[in-house]
């Protein structure tokens, strides 16, 4: 329909617009006064936002960041002030978000997957060395003592820890993981405790207690192999580091035990001769080691492939069951003049209209072995979520309950689009109802339903909520939560590795994500090439 | 459905027995099947309602059928948890994300549907390709990214509403844009061309002519985004760790995670409250739903 007119509406690059509008439908140039004012106001707002974004970057001396911010603001100005960029005016807002929070993270995931990034391997080598030195500080005879006030920058529960220190002369300092600096504009109480400091949030004793683990690992490096550590909630001492880094041998020597730990730049940590590793390491590229680990390493590979098989089986069986049940219900209701049809429809669609998150949690509690509805009502003793196969069945059942109303809606729509006469004609020709359905209705139905089935499969392949909220991937085998559980999907396994284990393994988790990308894109490319979606591009 | 079914009407009177057999073979079994299906569909909902009204409020004492009607659970939920904050957070994310996503998506769909420009084809295919990389798969990178961003801009760091909202908006251009573009294509071009002849700018055509004509698809996309956001768990759990900043979904999760048996009554009230907005939107948009769903967006 549009082919003979393409290039008229909003075609870019046609020069300055004329008024009155030319035949052929070029857009006129300037709109109403209100439109102009709104545009100016929005651009002003955006500029303010840009300035706001640049200020902290300037303070931090991050010139790349400033360059990026300026470039974005300039791009937006160009797009919205030029008369030749009409399509861009409509695309830029969405595309900017897409670039920043979808495309960039995907690329970042890929680059992280090639590193050993994890807890203990987050920063640079210099940071690792200074934290090793500061962490090994012990109290000497002439150690300087400080009165300690624990503070954070930002939120008390998650902000970065800062030691506000008062020495015997009453001078106050702020100590961070980077080092010690003088604290100005601080109020010091009679006990030596800092009572107010600009830019810092002082923690109450209970808040300090809540972060005692962080406190244990926190030390302020003060240069020359010495550092400040806390000795209780309100005092700290400066002492000498037992472990010192020597650039000549690229190693760390422990002065008390005499042990030497040599830097291993391939693995990003200091290793002793007996293979002992210092906890603080740094981030290095490890190539495809992460991938090799779950593809080739026997233990990890077994876990990965069994997870993958279950993941595919889960998505396929949910898609199949949901389709069969939804279609069966749609066929049952596909009859003219049935009493109560509307009521049935509302009741059947009810699960779809409930919050799926809450419903997963509800199903988990219904499956509860001790107090759950199923065991109580049916008089069973099944440990639904503790037994591997029972848990798998439970996850599938809950998903079928949540998913079939959608298929029912879709199948009803598709059935109504098929003329009833086709089925009747087949029956006149002697086909039974089943034959008429199998050879006439079903093929026509599949044309409409195939893309939906593919999409449902892809959705369930990564259905994080379905598994995490019901079983968290469990039950687990003898190796515990570090390996895949019986109901783990790849995405829940990834999530647990990165966010739910004692040591977060970001690099490894990112490699798993990339693996999921690959699997999903291969399936999608195959299925997309079989659908008509791409033809729409040229319309 | 084009023509009504043409049934052959009997002219003679059948006996009661024959009529019953006929009814059973034509409609009776359908009613029987639907009773079973409806029971399967409704029983968890019934259970959660009766648990919410259950005066004892534990999981072990909750029955399928209501055993009493008390508001004790609701009162406890309001008093012992930051329920209103959680609820406000959930609604904030769902509403803001739905509104802004619809706007951004409609803008892009308008450009893709009405304008011909360099990169249009690449852009459309690109949108399809990006669908293969769901945003939450990059959660590790998003987490690492925002632990750095949060240091420079605490306003959009973890535990803030704006940070998570920004991430959600990264998924604004998606398959929904395709859905919208398809709908925009069905609006006759003559309409906007005649408006241009009368001197309307492209912006005026978009806001005054196109948007009012495509309201159904806007409603559908808004509904889908709303539902997805209110049920989103993965990214919210990574971003919102502070109790006061959490959404109702996260709050409910923790409520039954720590005290599975005792808190179940409170959870049931919360589950109903979380479903309430979805139920309301469904009720008002029901006539658009099956039409919009068949065009390709997915939930469940």
PDB file of C-alpha atoms in Angstrom, chain A residues 1-2 5-12 19 21-32 52-54 56-57 86-87 89-91 93-95 97-98 100-106 108-109 112 117 122 155 157-158 160 325 329 331-339 344 346-359 361-366 368 371-374 376-377 397 401 403-404 406 409-410 413-414 416 420-421 424 452 455-456 459-460 462 464-465 468-469 472 491 495 498-499 506 509-510 513 516-517 520-521 524-525 528 533-534 536-539, chain B residues 1-3 5-7 9 26-27 29-31 33-35 37-38 40-45 47-48 59-64 104 107-108 110-112 114-117 120-121 124-125 127-128 130 132-149 151-153 155-156 159 166-167 169-171 173 178 181-182 185 187-190 192-193 196-206 208 224 230-234 237-238 241-243 249-250 252-253 256-257 260-261 264 267 271-272 274-275 278-279 282-283 289-290 293-294 296-300:
ATOM      1  CA  UNK A   1       0.000   0.000   0.000  1.00  0.00           C
ATOM      2  CA  UNK A   2       2.758   2.345   0.887  1.00  0.00           C
ATOM      3  CA  UNK A   5       4.232   6.926  -1.617  1.00  0.00           C
ATOM      4  CA  UNK A   6       7.414   6.121   0.165  1.00  0.00           C
ATOM      5  CA  UNK A   7       9.661   9.065   0.547  1.00  0.00           C
ATOM      6  CA  UNK A   8       6.963  11.662   0.892  1.00  0.00           C
ATOM      7  CA  UNK A   9       6.034  11.755   4.521  1.00  0.00           C
ATOM      8  CA  UNK A  10       8.768  13.186   6.616  1.00  0.00           C
ATOM      9  CA  UNK A  11      11.501  12.391   4.172  1.00  0.00           C
ATOM     10  CA  UNK A  12      14.678  13.835   5.576  1.00  0.00           C
ATOM     11  CA  UNK A  19       4.765  27.481   4.181  1.00  0.00           C
ATOM     12  CA  UNK A  21       2.619  23.216   2.930  1.00  0.00           C
ATOM     13  CA  UNK A  22       3.555  22.053  -0.497  1.00  0.00           C
ATOM     14  CA  UNK A  23       1.492  19.473  -2.258  1.00  0.00           C
ATOM     15  CA  UNK A  24       3.178  16.174  -1.698  1.00  0.00           C
ATOM     16  CA  UNK A  25       2.921  16.407   2.004  1.00  0.00           C
ATOM     17  CA  UNK A  26       6.093  17.903   3.300  1.00  0.00           C
ATOM     18  CA  UNK A  27       5.796  18.857   6.928  1.00  0.00           C
ATOM     19  CA  UNK A  28       5.565  22.539   7.607  1.00  0.00           C
ATOM     20  CA  UNK A  29       8.379  23.989   9.604  1.00  0.00           C
ATOM     21  CA  UNK A  30       7.335  25.683  12.750  1.00  0.00           C
ATOM     22  CA  UNK A  31       4.470  24.513  14.828  1.00  0.00           C
ATOM     23  CA  UNK A  32       2.370  26.360  17.293  1.00  0.00           C
ATOM     24  CA  UNK A  52      24.252  18.217  36.930  1.00  0.00           C
ATOM     25  CA  UNK A  53      25.828  15.105  35.444  1.00  0.00           C
ATOM     26  CA  UNK A  54      29.119  16.803  34.657  1.00  0.00           C
ATOM     27  CA  UNK A  56      30.601  15.146  40.058  1.00  0.00           C
ATOM     28  CA  UNK A  57      32.577  13.851  37.090  1.00  0.00           C
ATOM     29  CA  UNK A  86      12.983  14.492  11.698  1.00  0.00           C
ATOM     30  CA  UNK A  87      13.112  10.694  12.207  1.00  0.00           C
ATOM     31  CA  UNK A  89      13.750  13.393  16.809  1.00  0.00           C
ATOM     32  CA  UNK A  90      11.428  10.464  17.419  1.00  0.00           C
ATOM     33  CA  UNK A  91      14.044   7.798  17.878  1.00  0.00           C
ATOM     34  CA  UNK A  93      14.949   9.240  23.450  1.00  0.00           C
ATOM     35  CA  UNK A  94      14.295   5.532  23.289  1.00  0.00           C
ATOM     36  CA  UNK A  95      17.572   4.719  21.589  1.00  0.00           C
ATOM     37  CA  UNK A  97      18.066   4.433  26.970  1.00  0.00           C
ATOM     38  CA  UNK A  98      18.514   1.327  24.855  1.00  0.00           C
ATOM     39  CA  UNK A 100      22.954   2.880  27.922  1.00  0.00           C
ATOM     40  CA  UNK A 101      21.019   0.197  29.735  1.00  0.00           C
ATOM     41  CA  UNK A 102      20.710  -2.665  27.318  1.00  0.00           C
ATOM     42  CA  UNK A 103      23.326  -2.684  24.602  1.00  0.00           C
ATOM     43  CA  UNK A 104      26.173  -1.443  26.774  1.00  0.00           C
ATOM     44  CA  UNK A 105      25.451  -3.959  29.586  1.00  0.00           C
ATOM     45  CA  UNK A 106      25.358  -6.780  27.043  1.00  0.00           C
ATOM     46  CA  UNK A 108      30.045  -5.292  29.275  1.00  0.00           C
ATOM     47  CA  UNK A 109      28.810  -8.779  30.160  1.00  0.00           C
ATOM     48  CA  UNK A 112      33.459  -9.416  32.018  1.00  0.00           C
ATOM     49  CA  UNK A 117      36.244 -10.834  38.285  1.00  0.00           C
ATOM     50  CA  UNK A 122      37.597  -6.670  41.775  1.00  0.00           C
ATOM     51  CA  UNK A 155      23.541   4.884  52.976  1.00  0.00           C
ATOM     52  CA  UNK A 157      23.767  -0.167  55.241  1.00  0.00           C
ATOM     53  CA  UNK A 158      25.582  -0.186  51.944  1.00  0.00           C
ATOM     54  CA  UNK A 160      31.402   2.854  51.647  1.00  0.00           C
ATOM     55  CA  UNK A 325      -4.704 -27.257  27.850  1.00  0.00           C
ATOM     56  CA  UNK A 329     -10.461 -25.223  26.876  1.00  0.00           C
ATOM     57  CA  UNK A 331     -12.337 -25.752  21.811  1.00  0.00           C
ATOM     58  CA  UNK A 332     -14.691 -26.706  24.622  1.00  0.00           C
ATOM     59  CA  UNK A 333     -16.044 -23.173  24.750  1.00  0.00           C
ATOM     60  CA  UNK A 334     -16.019 -22.788  20.962  1.00  0.00           C
ATOM     61  CA  UNK A 335     -19.674 -23.520  20.449  1.00  0.00           C
ATOM     62  CA  UNK A 336     -22.524 -21.131  19.726  1.00  0.00           C
ATOM     63  CA  UNK A 337     -25.170 -20.534  22.360  1.00  0.00           C
ATOM     64  CA  UNK A 338     -23.652 -22.048  25.455  1.00  0.00           C
ATOM     65  CA  UNK A 339     -25.077 -20.925  28.730  1.00  0.00           C
ATOM     66  CA  UNK A 344     -16.514 -19.666  32.445  1.00  0.00           C
ATOM     67  CA  UNK A 346     -13.800 -15.005  33.443  1.00  0.00           C
ATOM     68  CA  UNK A 347     -13.021 -17.877  35.817  1.00  0.00           C
ATOM     69  CA  UNK A 348     -10.577 -19.492  33.407  1.00  0.00           C
ATOM     70  CA  UNK A 349      -8.704 -16.242  32.787  1.00  0.00           C
ATOM     71  CA  UNK A 350      -8.510 -15.450  36.494  1.00  0.00           C
ATOM     72  CA  UNK A 351      -4.985 -16.898  37.046  1.00  0.00           C
ATOM     73  CA  UNK A 352      -3.675 -14.654  34.287  1.00  0.00           C
ATOM     74  CA  UNK A 353      -5.070 -11.560  35.951  1.00  0.00           C
ATOM     75  CA  UNK A 354      -3.481 -12.333  39.313  1.00  0.00           C
ATOM     76  CA  UNK A 355       0.040 -11.132  40.092  1.00  0.00           C
ATOM     77  CA  UNK A 356       2.300 -13.951  38.930  1.00  0.00           C
ATOM     78  CA  UNK A 357       4.989 -13.110  41.477  1.00  0.00           C
ATOM     79  CA  UNK A 358       2.554 -13.494  44.369  1.00  0.00           C
ATOM     80  CA  UNK A 359       1.058 -16.623  42.838  1.00  0.00           C
ATOM     81  CA  UNK A 361       5.009 -17.695  46.235  1.00  0.00           C
ATOM     82  CA  UNK A 362       1.508 -18.980  46.946  1.00  0.00           C
ATOM     83  CA  UNK A 363       2.188 -22.204  45.078  1.00  0.00           C
ATOM     84  CA  UNK A 364       5.412 -22.646  46.967  1.00  0.00           C
ATOM     85  CA  UNK A 365       3.517 -22.475  50.220  1.00  0.00           C
ATOM     86  CA  UNK A 366       0.807 -24.808  48.950  1.00  0.00           C
ATOM     87  CA  UNK A 368       5.068 -26.882  51.669  1.00  0.00           C
ATOM     88  CA  UNK A 371       1.902 -27.050  56.480  1.00  0.00           C
ATOM     89  CA  UNK A 372       1.028 -26.939  52.766  1.00  0.00           C
ATOM     90  CA  UNK A 373      -2.461 -27.276  51.375  1.00  0.00           C
ATOM     91  CA  UNK A 374      -1.776 -30.291  49.156  1.00  0.00           C
ATOM     92  CA  UNK A 376      -3.006 -31.567  54.302  1.00  0.00           C
ATOM     93  CA  UNK A 377      -5.963 -31.923  51.944  1.00  0.00           C
ATOM     94  CA  UNK A 397       2.322 -27.624  37.431  1.00  0.00           C
ATOM     95  CA  UNK A 401      -1.653 -22.979  35.980  1.00  0.00           C
ATOM     96  CA  UNK A 403       0.337 -19.906  31.659  1.00  0.00           C
ATOM     97  CA  UNK A 404      -2.638 -21.668  30.088  1.00  0.00           C
ATOM     98  CA  UNK A 406      -2.946 -16.820  27.989  1.00  0.00           C
ATOM     99  CA  UNK A 409      -7.154 -16.317  25.008  1.00  0.00           C
ATOM    100  CA  UNK A 410      -4.882 -16.610  22.019  1.00  0.00           C
ATOM    101  CA  UNK A 413      -8.977 -15.516  19.005  1.00  0.00           C
ATOM    102  CA  UNK A 414      -7.387 -17.795  16.437  1.00  0.00           C
ATOM    103  CA  UNK A 416     -12.792 -17.359  15.810  1.00  0.00           C
ATOM    104  CA  UNK A 420     -16.768 -22.519  10.783  1.00  0.00           C
ATOM    105  CA  UNK A 421     -17.869 -23.526   7.296  1.00  0.00           C
ATOM    106  CA  UNK A 424     -18.660 -28.240   8.396  1.00  0.00           C
ATOM    107  CA  UNK A 452       3.233 -17.346  19.926  1.00  0.00           C
ATOM    108  CA  UNK A 455       7.770 -16.710  22.036  1.00  0.00           C
ATOM    109  CA  UNK A 456       6.337 -18.734  24.924  1.00  0.00           C
ATOM    110  CA  UNK A 459      10.047 -16.714  27.618  1.00  0.00           C
ATOM    111  CA  UNK A 460       9.957 -19.881  29.692  1.00  0.00           C
ATOM    112  CA  UNK A 462      14.531 -17.751  30.939  1.00  0.00           C
ATOM    113  CA  UNK A 464      13.568 -16.761  36.407  1.00  0.00           C
ATOM    114  CA  UNK A 465      10.590 -16.131  38.693  1.00  0.00           C
ATOM    115  CA  UNK A 468      13.542 -18.914  41.893  1.00  0.00           C
ATOM    116  CA  UNK A 469      10.331 -18.102  43.733  1.00  0.00           C
ATOM    117  CA  UNK A 472      15.415 -21.361  44.272  1.00  0.00           C
ATOM    118  CA  UNK A 491      19.407 -17.988  34.580  1.00  0.00           C
ATOM    119  CA  UNK A 495      21.966 -15.368  39.494  1.00  0.00           C
ATOM    120  CA  UNK A 498      26.698 -13.751  41.144  1.00  0.00           C
ATOM    121  CA  UNK A 499      24.447 -12.597  43.953  1.00  0.00           C
ATOM    122  CA  UNK A 506      31.013 -12.246  38.413  1.00  0.00           C
ATOM    123  CA  UNK A 509      28.365 -15.785  35.935  1.00  0.00           C
ATOM    124  CA  UNK A 510      28.890 -13.433  32.999  1.00  0.00           C
ATOM    125  CA  UNK A 513      25.021 -15.294  30.598  1.00  0.00           C
ATOM    126  CA  UNK A 516      22.483 -18.245  27.374  1.00  0.00           C
ATOM    127  CA  UNK A 517      22.673 -15.413  24.816  1.00  0.00           C
ATOM    128  CA  UNK A 520      18.681 -18.236  22.779  1.00  0.00           C
ATOM    129  CA  UNK A 521      19.916 -16.441  19.680  1.00  0.00           C
ATOM    130  CA  UNK A 524      15.558 -17.486  17.746  1.00  0.00           C
ATOM    131  CA  UNK A 525      17.378 -17.137  14.440  1.00  0.00           C
ATOM    132  CA  UNK A 528      12.517 -16.306  13.110  1.00  0.00           C
ATOM    133  CA  UNK A 533       7.975 -11.311  10.931  1.00  0.00           C
ATOM    134  CA  UNK A 534      10.926 -10.175   8.860  1.00  0.00           C
ATOM    135  CA  UNK A 536       7.087  -6.737   7.613  1.00  0.00           C
ATOM    136  CA  UNK A 537      10.247  -4.683   7.571  1.00  0.00           C
ATOM    137  CA  UNK A 538       9.751  -3.720   3.960  1.00  0.00           C
ATOM    138  CA  UNK A 539       6.165  -2.714   4.224  1.00  0.00           C
TER     139      UNK A 539
ATOM    140  CA  UNK B   1     -16.942 -15.346  13.325  1.00  0.00           C
ATOM    141  CA  UNK B   2     -18.771 -14.196  10.256  1.00  0.00           C
ATOM    142  CA  UNK B   3     -22.094 -15.973   9.968  1.00  0.00           C
ATOM    143  CA  UNK B   5     -24.342 -21.114  13.011  1.00  0.00           C
ATOM    144  CA  UNK B   6     -27.220 -22.494  11.006  1.00  0.00           C
ATOM    145  CA  UNK B   7     -28.791 -25.240  13.032  1.00  0.00           C
ATOM    146  CA  UNK B   9     -34.574 -26.788  13.820  1.00  0.00           C
ATOM    147  CA  UNK B  26     -23.706 -31.321  22.424  1.00  0.00           C
ATOM    148  CA  UNK B  27     -23.355 -29.172  25.526  1.00  0.00           C
ATOM    149  CA  UNK B  29     -19.925 -32.628  28.466  1.00  0.00           C
ATOM    150  CA  UNK B  30     -18.681 -29.130  27.767  1.00  0.00           C
ATOM    151  CA  UNK B  31     -20.201 -27.937  31.010  1.00  0.00           C
ATOM    152  CA  UNK B  33     -15.209 -30.140  31.425  1.00  0.00           C
ATOM    153  CA  UNK B  34     -15.537 -26.456  32.189  1.00  0.00           C
ATOM    154  CA  UNK B  35     -16.481 -27.175  35.788  1.00  0.00           C
ATOM    155  CA  UNK B  37     -11.162 -26.490  34.485  1.00  0.00           C
ATOM    156  CA  UNK B  38     -12.774 -23.671  36.416  1.00  0.00           C
ATOM    157  CA  UNK B  40      -8.493 -25.916  38.743  1.00  0.00           C
ATOM    158  CA  UNK B  41      -8.259 -22.252  37.817  1.00  0.00           C
ATOM    159  CA  UNK B  42      -9.991 -20.918  40.892  1.00  0.00           C
ATOM    160  CA  UNK B  43      -8.836 -23.056  43.809  1.00  0.00           C
ATOM    161  CA  UNK B  44      -5.508 -21.267  44.502  1.00  0.00           C
ATOM    162  CA  UNK B  45      -7.288 -17.934  44.342  1.00  0.00           C
ATOM    163  CA  UNK B  47      -7.242 -20.458  49.018  1.00  0.00           C
ATOM    164  CA  UNK B  48      -5.436 -17.125  49.106  1.00  0.00           C
ATOM    165  CA  UNK B  59      -0.328 -21.470  56.816  1.00  0.00           C
ATOM    166  CA  UNK B  60      -1.207 -24.654  58.691  1.00  0.00           C
ATOM    167  CA  UNK B  61      -4.577 -23.285  59.790  1.00  0.00           C
ATOM    168  CA  UNK B  62      -5.590 -21.960  56.377  1.00  0.00           C
ATOM    169  CA  UNK B  63      -8.268 -23.940  54.613  1.00  0.00           C
ATOM    170  CA  UNK B  64      -9.455 -23.885  51.040  1.00  0.00           C
ATOM    171  CA  UNK B 104       9.113   6.274  23.957  1.00  0.00           C
ATOM    172  CA  UNK B 107       7.563   7.939  19.253  1.00  0.00           C
ATOM    173  CA  UNK B 108       9.824   5.318  17.721  1.00  0.00           C
ATOM    174  CA  UNK B 110       5.709   6.621  14.504  1.00  0.00           C
ATOM    175  CA  UNK B 111       9.112   7.187  12.939  1.00  0.00           C
ATOM    176  CA  UNK B 112       9.344   3.571  11.774  1.00  0.00           C
ATOM    177  CA  UNK B 114       5.576   6.921   8.706  1.00  0.00           C
ATOM    178  CA  UNK B 115       9.066   7.951   7.724  1.00  0.00           C
ATOM    179  CA  UNK B 116      11.593   6.478   5.336  1.00  0.00           C
ATOM    180  CA  UNK B 117      15.164   7.130   6.359  1.00  0.00           C
ATOM    181  CA  UNK B 120      15.245   2.218   9.143  1.00  0.00           C
ATOM    182  CA  UNK B 121      15.594  -1.380   8.045  1.00  0.00           C
ATOM    183  CA  UNK B 124      13.740  -2.569  12.789  1.00  0.00           C
ATOM    184  CA  UNK B 125      15.739  -5.753  12.455  1.00  0.00           C
ATOM    185  CA  UNK B 127      14.966  -4.304  17.554  1.00  0.00           C
ATOM    186  CA  UNK B 128      14.101  -7.915  16.796  1.00  0.00           C
ATOM    187  CA  UNK B 130      17.866  -7.264  20.724  1.00  0.00           C
ATOM    188  CA  UNK B 132      17.132 -12.270  21.950  1.00  0.00           C
ATOM    189  CA  UNK B 133      19.150 -10.600  24.683  1.00  0.00           C
ATOM    190  CA  UNK B 134      16.706 -10.026  27.488  1.00  0.00           C
ATOM    191  CA  UNK B 135      17.989  -7.242  29.672  1.00  0.00           C
ATOM    192  CA  UNK B 136      18.016  -9.283  32.854  1.00  0.00           C
ATOM    193  CA  UNK B 137      20.596 -11.649  31.361  1.00  0.00           C
ATOM    194  CA  UNK B 138      23.060  -8.779  31.578  1.00  0.00           C
ATOM    195  CA  UNK B 139      22.278  -8.344  35.255  1.00  0.00           C
ATOM    196  CA  UNK B 140      25.864  -8.997  36.302  1.00  0.00           C
ATOM    197  CA  UNK B 141      27.070  -6.156  34.102  1.00  0.00           C
ATOM    198  CA  UNK B 142      24.216  -3.887  35.177  1.00  0.00           C
ATOM    199  CA  UNK B 143      25.097  -4.558  38.802  1.00  0.00           C
ATOM    200  CA  UNK B 144      28.787  -3.789  38.264  1.00  0.00           C
ATOM    201  CA  UNK B 145      27.881  -0.719  36.216  1.00  0.00           C
ATOM    202  CA  UNK B 146      25.628   0.695  38.877  1.00  0.00           C
ATOM    203  CA  UNK B 147      28.036   0.033  41.713  1.00  0.00           C
ATOM    204  CA  UNK B 148      30.297   2.507  39.878  1.00  0.00           C
ATOM    205  CA  UNK B 149      27.517   4.904  38.848  1.00  0.00           C
ATOM    206  CA  UNK B 151      29.491   6.319  43.662  1.00  0.00           C
ATOM    207  CA  UNK B 152      29.402   9.276  41.301  1.00  0.00           C
ATOM    208  CA  UNK B 153      25.642   9.858  41.363  1.00  0.00           C
ATOM    209  CA  UNK B 155      20.698   9.680  43.371  1.00  0.00           C
ATOM    210  CA  UNK B 156      20.579   6.870  40.829  1.00  0.00           C
ATOM    211  CA  UNK B 159      18.342   1.477  46.794  1.00  0.00           C
ATOM    212  CA  UNK B 166      16.428   3.950  34.343  1.00  0.00           C
ATOM    213  CA  UNK B 167      17.335   0.302  33.897  1.00  0.00           C
ATOM    214  CA  UNK B 169      13.511   2.147  30.631  1.00  0.00           C
ATOM    215  CA  UNK B 170      16.459   0.603  28.837  1.00  0.00           C
ATOM    216  CA  UNK B 171      13.972  -2.031  27.723  1.00  0.00           C
ATOM    217  CA  UNK B 173      12.139  -0.060  22.814  1.00  0.00           C
ATOM    218  CA  UNK B 178       6.915  -3.668  16.670  1.00  0.00           C
ATOM    219  CA  UNK B 181       4.381  -0.049  14.454  1.00  0.00           C
ATOM    220  CA  UNK B 182       2.054  -2.705  13.080  1.00  0.00           C
ATOM    221  CA  UNK B 185       0.573   0.988   9.761  1.00  0.00           C
ATOM    222  CA  UNK B 187      -4.029   3.945  10.208  1.00  0.00           C
ATOM    223  CA  UNK B 188      -4.634   5.317   6.700  1.00  0.00           C
ATOM    224  CA  UNK B 189      -1.918   7.645   5.515  1.00  0.00           C
ATOM    225  CA  UNK B 190      -4.498   9.921   3.961  1.00  0.00           C
ATOM    226  CA  UNK B 192      -1.909  12.537   8.261  1.00  0.00           C
ATOM    227  CA  UNK B 193      -1.301  13.680   4.716  1.00  0.00           C
ATOM    228  CA  UNK B 196       0.059  18.127   6.555  1.00  0.00           C
ATOM    229  CA  UNK B 197      -1.685  19.839   3.674  1.00  0.00           C
ATOM    230  CA  UNK B 198      -3.416  21.988   6.232  1.00  0.00           C
ATOM    231  CA  UNK B 199      -0.045  22.982   7.615  1.00  0.00           C
ATOM    232  CA  UNK B 200       0.386  20.635  10.553  1.00  0.00           C
ATOM    233  CA  UNK B 201       3.928  19.872  11.694  1.00  0.00           C
ATOM    234  CA  UNK B 202       5.103  16.320  12.217  1.00  0.00           C
ATOM    235  CA  UNK B 203       4.737  16.777  15.929  1.00  0.00           C
ATOM    236  CA  UNK B 204       1.167  17.965  15.532  1.00  0.00           C
ATOM    237  CA  UNK B 205       0.362  15.012  13.301  1.00  0.00           C
ATOM    238  CA  UNK B 206       1.793  12.677  15.918  1.00  0.00           C
ATOM    239  CA  UNK B 208      -3.162  15.315  17.535  1.00  0.00           C
ATOM    240  CA  UNK B 224       1.698  -5.468  29.510  1.00  0.00           C
ATOM    241  CA  UNK B 230       4.884  -5.102  39.061  1.00  0.00           C
ATOM    242  CA  UNK B 231       5.932  -8.759  38.877  1.00  0.00           C
ATOM    243  CA  UNK B 232       9.586  -8.071  38.181  1.00  0.00           C
ATOM    244  CA  UNK B 233      11.785  -9.691  40.788  1.00  0.00           C
ATOM    245  CA  UNK B 234      15.292 -10.311  39.502  1.00  0.00           C
ATOM    246  CA  UNK B 237      16.157  -7.783  44.180  1.00  0.00           C
ATOM    247  CA  UNK B 238      19.624  -6.793  43.021  1.00  0.00           C
ATOM    248  CA  UNK B 241      18.349  -4.061  49.258  1.00  0.00           C
ATOM    249  CA  UNK B 242      17.177  -1.533  51.790  1.00  0.00           C
ATOM    250  CA  UNK B 243      13.817  -2.526  53.312  1.00  0.00           C
ATOM    251  CA  UNK B 249       6.892  -8.250  45.596  1.00  0.00           C
ATOM    252  CA  UNK B 250      10.292  -8.258  47.310  1.00  0.00           C
ATOM    253  CA  UNK B 252       6.260 -10.433  50.313  1.00  0.00           C
ATOM    254  CA  UNK B 253       9.096 -12.714  49.300  1.00  0.00           C
ATOM    255  CA  UNK B 256       7.271 -15.777  53.782  1.00  0.00           C
ATOM    256  CA  UNK B 257      10.935 -16.573  53.416  1.00  0.00           C
ATOM    257  CA  UNK B 260       6.798 -19.439  56.246  1.00  0.00           C
ATOM    258  CA  UNK B 261       4.037 -20.624  58.520  1.00  0.00           C
ATOM    259  CA  UNK B 264       1.134 -16.624  55.698  1.00  0.00           C
ATOM    260  CA  UNK B 267       1.330 -12.675  52.847  1.00  0.00           C
ATOM    261  CA  UNK B 271      -0.734 -11.085  47.469  1.00  0.00           C
ATOM    262  CA  UNK B 272      -4.300  -9.918  46.942  1.00  0.00           C
ATOM    263  CA  UNK B 274      -0.491  -6.908  44.612  1.00  0.00           C
ATOM    264  CA  UNK B 275      -2.991  -8.537  42.266  1.00  0.00           C
ATOM    265  CA  UNK B 278      -3.707  -5.973  37.596  1.00  0.00           C
ATOM    266  CA  UNK B 279      -7.269  -7.170  38.116  1.00  0.00           C
ATOM    267  CA  UNK B 282      -7.755  -6.266  33.187  1.00  0.00           C
ATOM    268  CA  UNK B 283     -11.351  -5.475  33.942  1.00  0.00           C
ATOM    269  CA  UNK B 289      -6.812  -7.887  25.545  1.00  0.00           C
ATOM    270  CA  UNK B 290      -7.381 -10.914  23.362  1.00  0.00           C
ATOM    271  CA  UNK B 293      -2.331 -10.583  22.798  1.00  0.00           C
ATOM    272  CA  UNK B 294      -2.773 -12.352  19.510  1.00  0.00           C
ATOM    273  CA  UNK B 296       2.437 -11.103  19.725  1.00  0.00           C
ATOM    274  CA  UNK B 297       3.400  -9.762  23.130  1.00  0.00           C
ATOM    275  CA  UNK B 298       3.895 -12.427  25.730  1.00  0.00           C
ATOM    276  CA  UNK B 299       3.395 -13.025  29.384  1.00  0.00           C
ATOM    277  CA  UNK B 300       3.380 -16.358  31.171  1.00  0.00           C
TER     278      UNK B 300
END
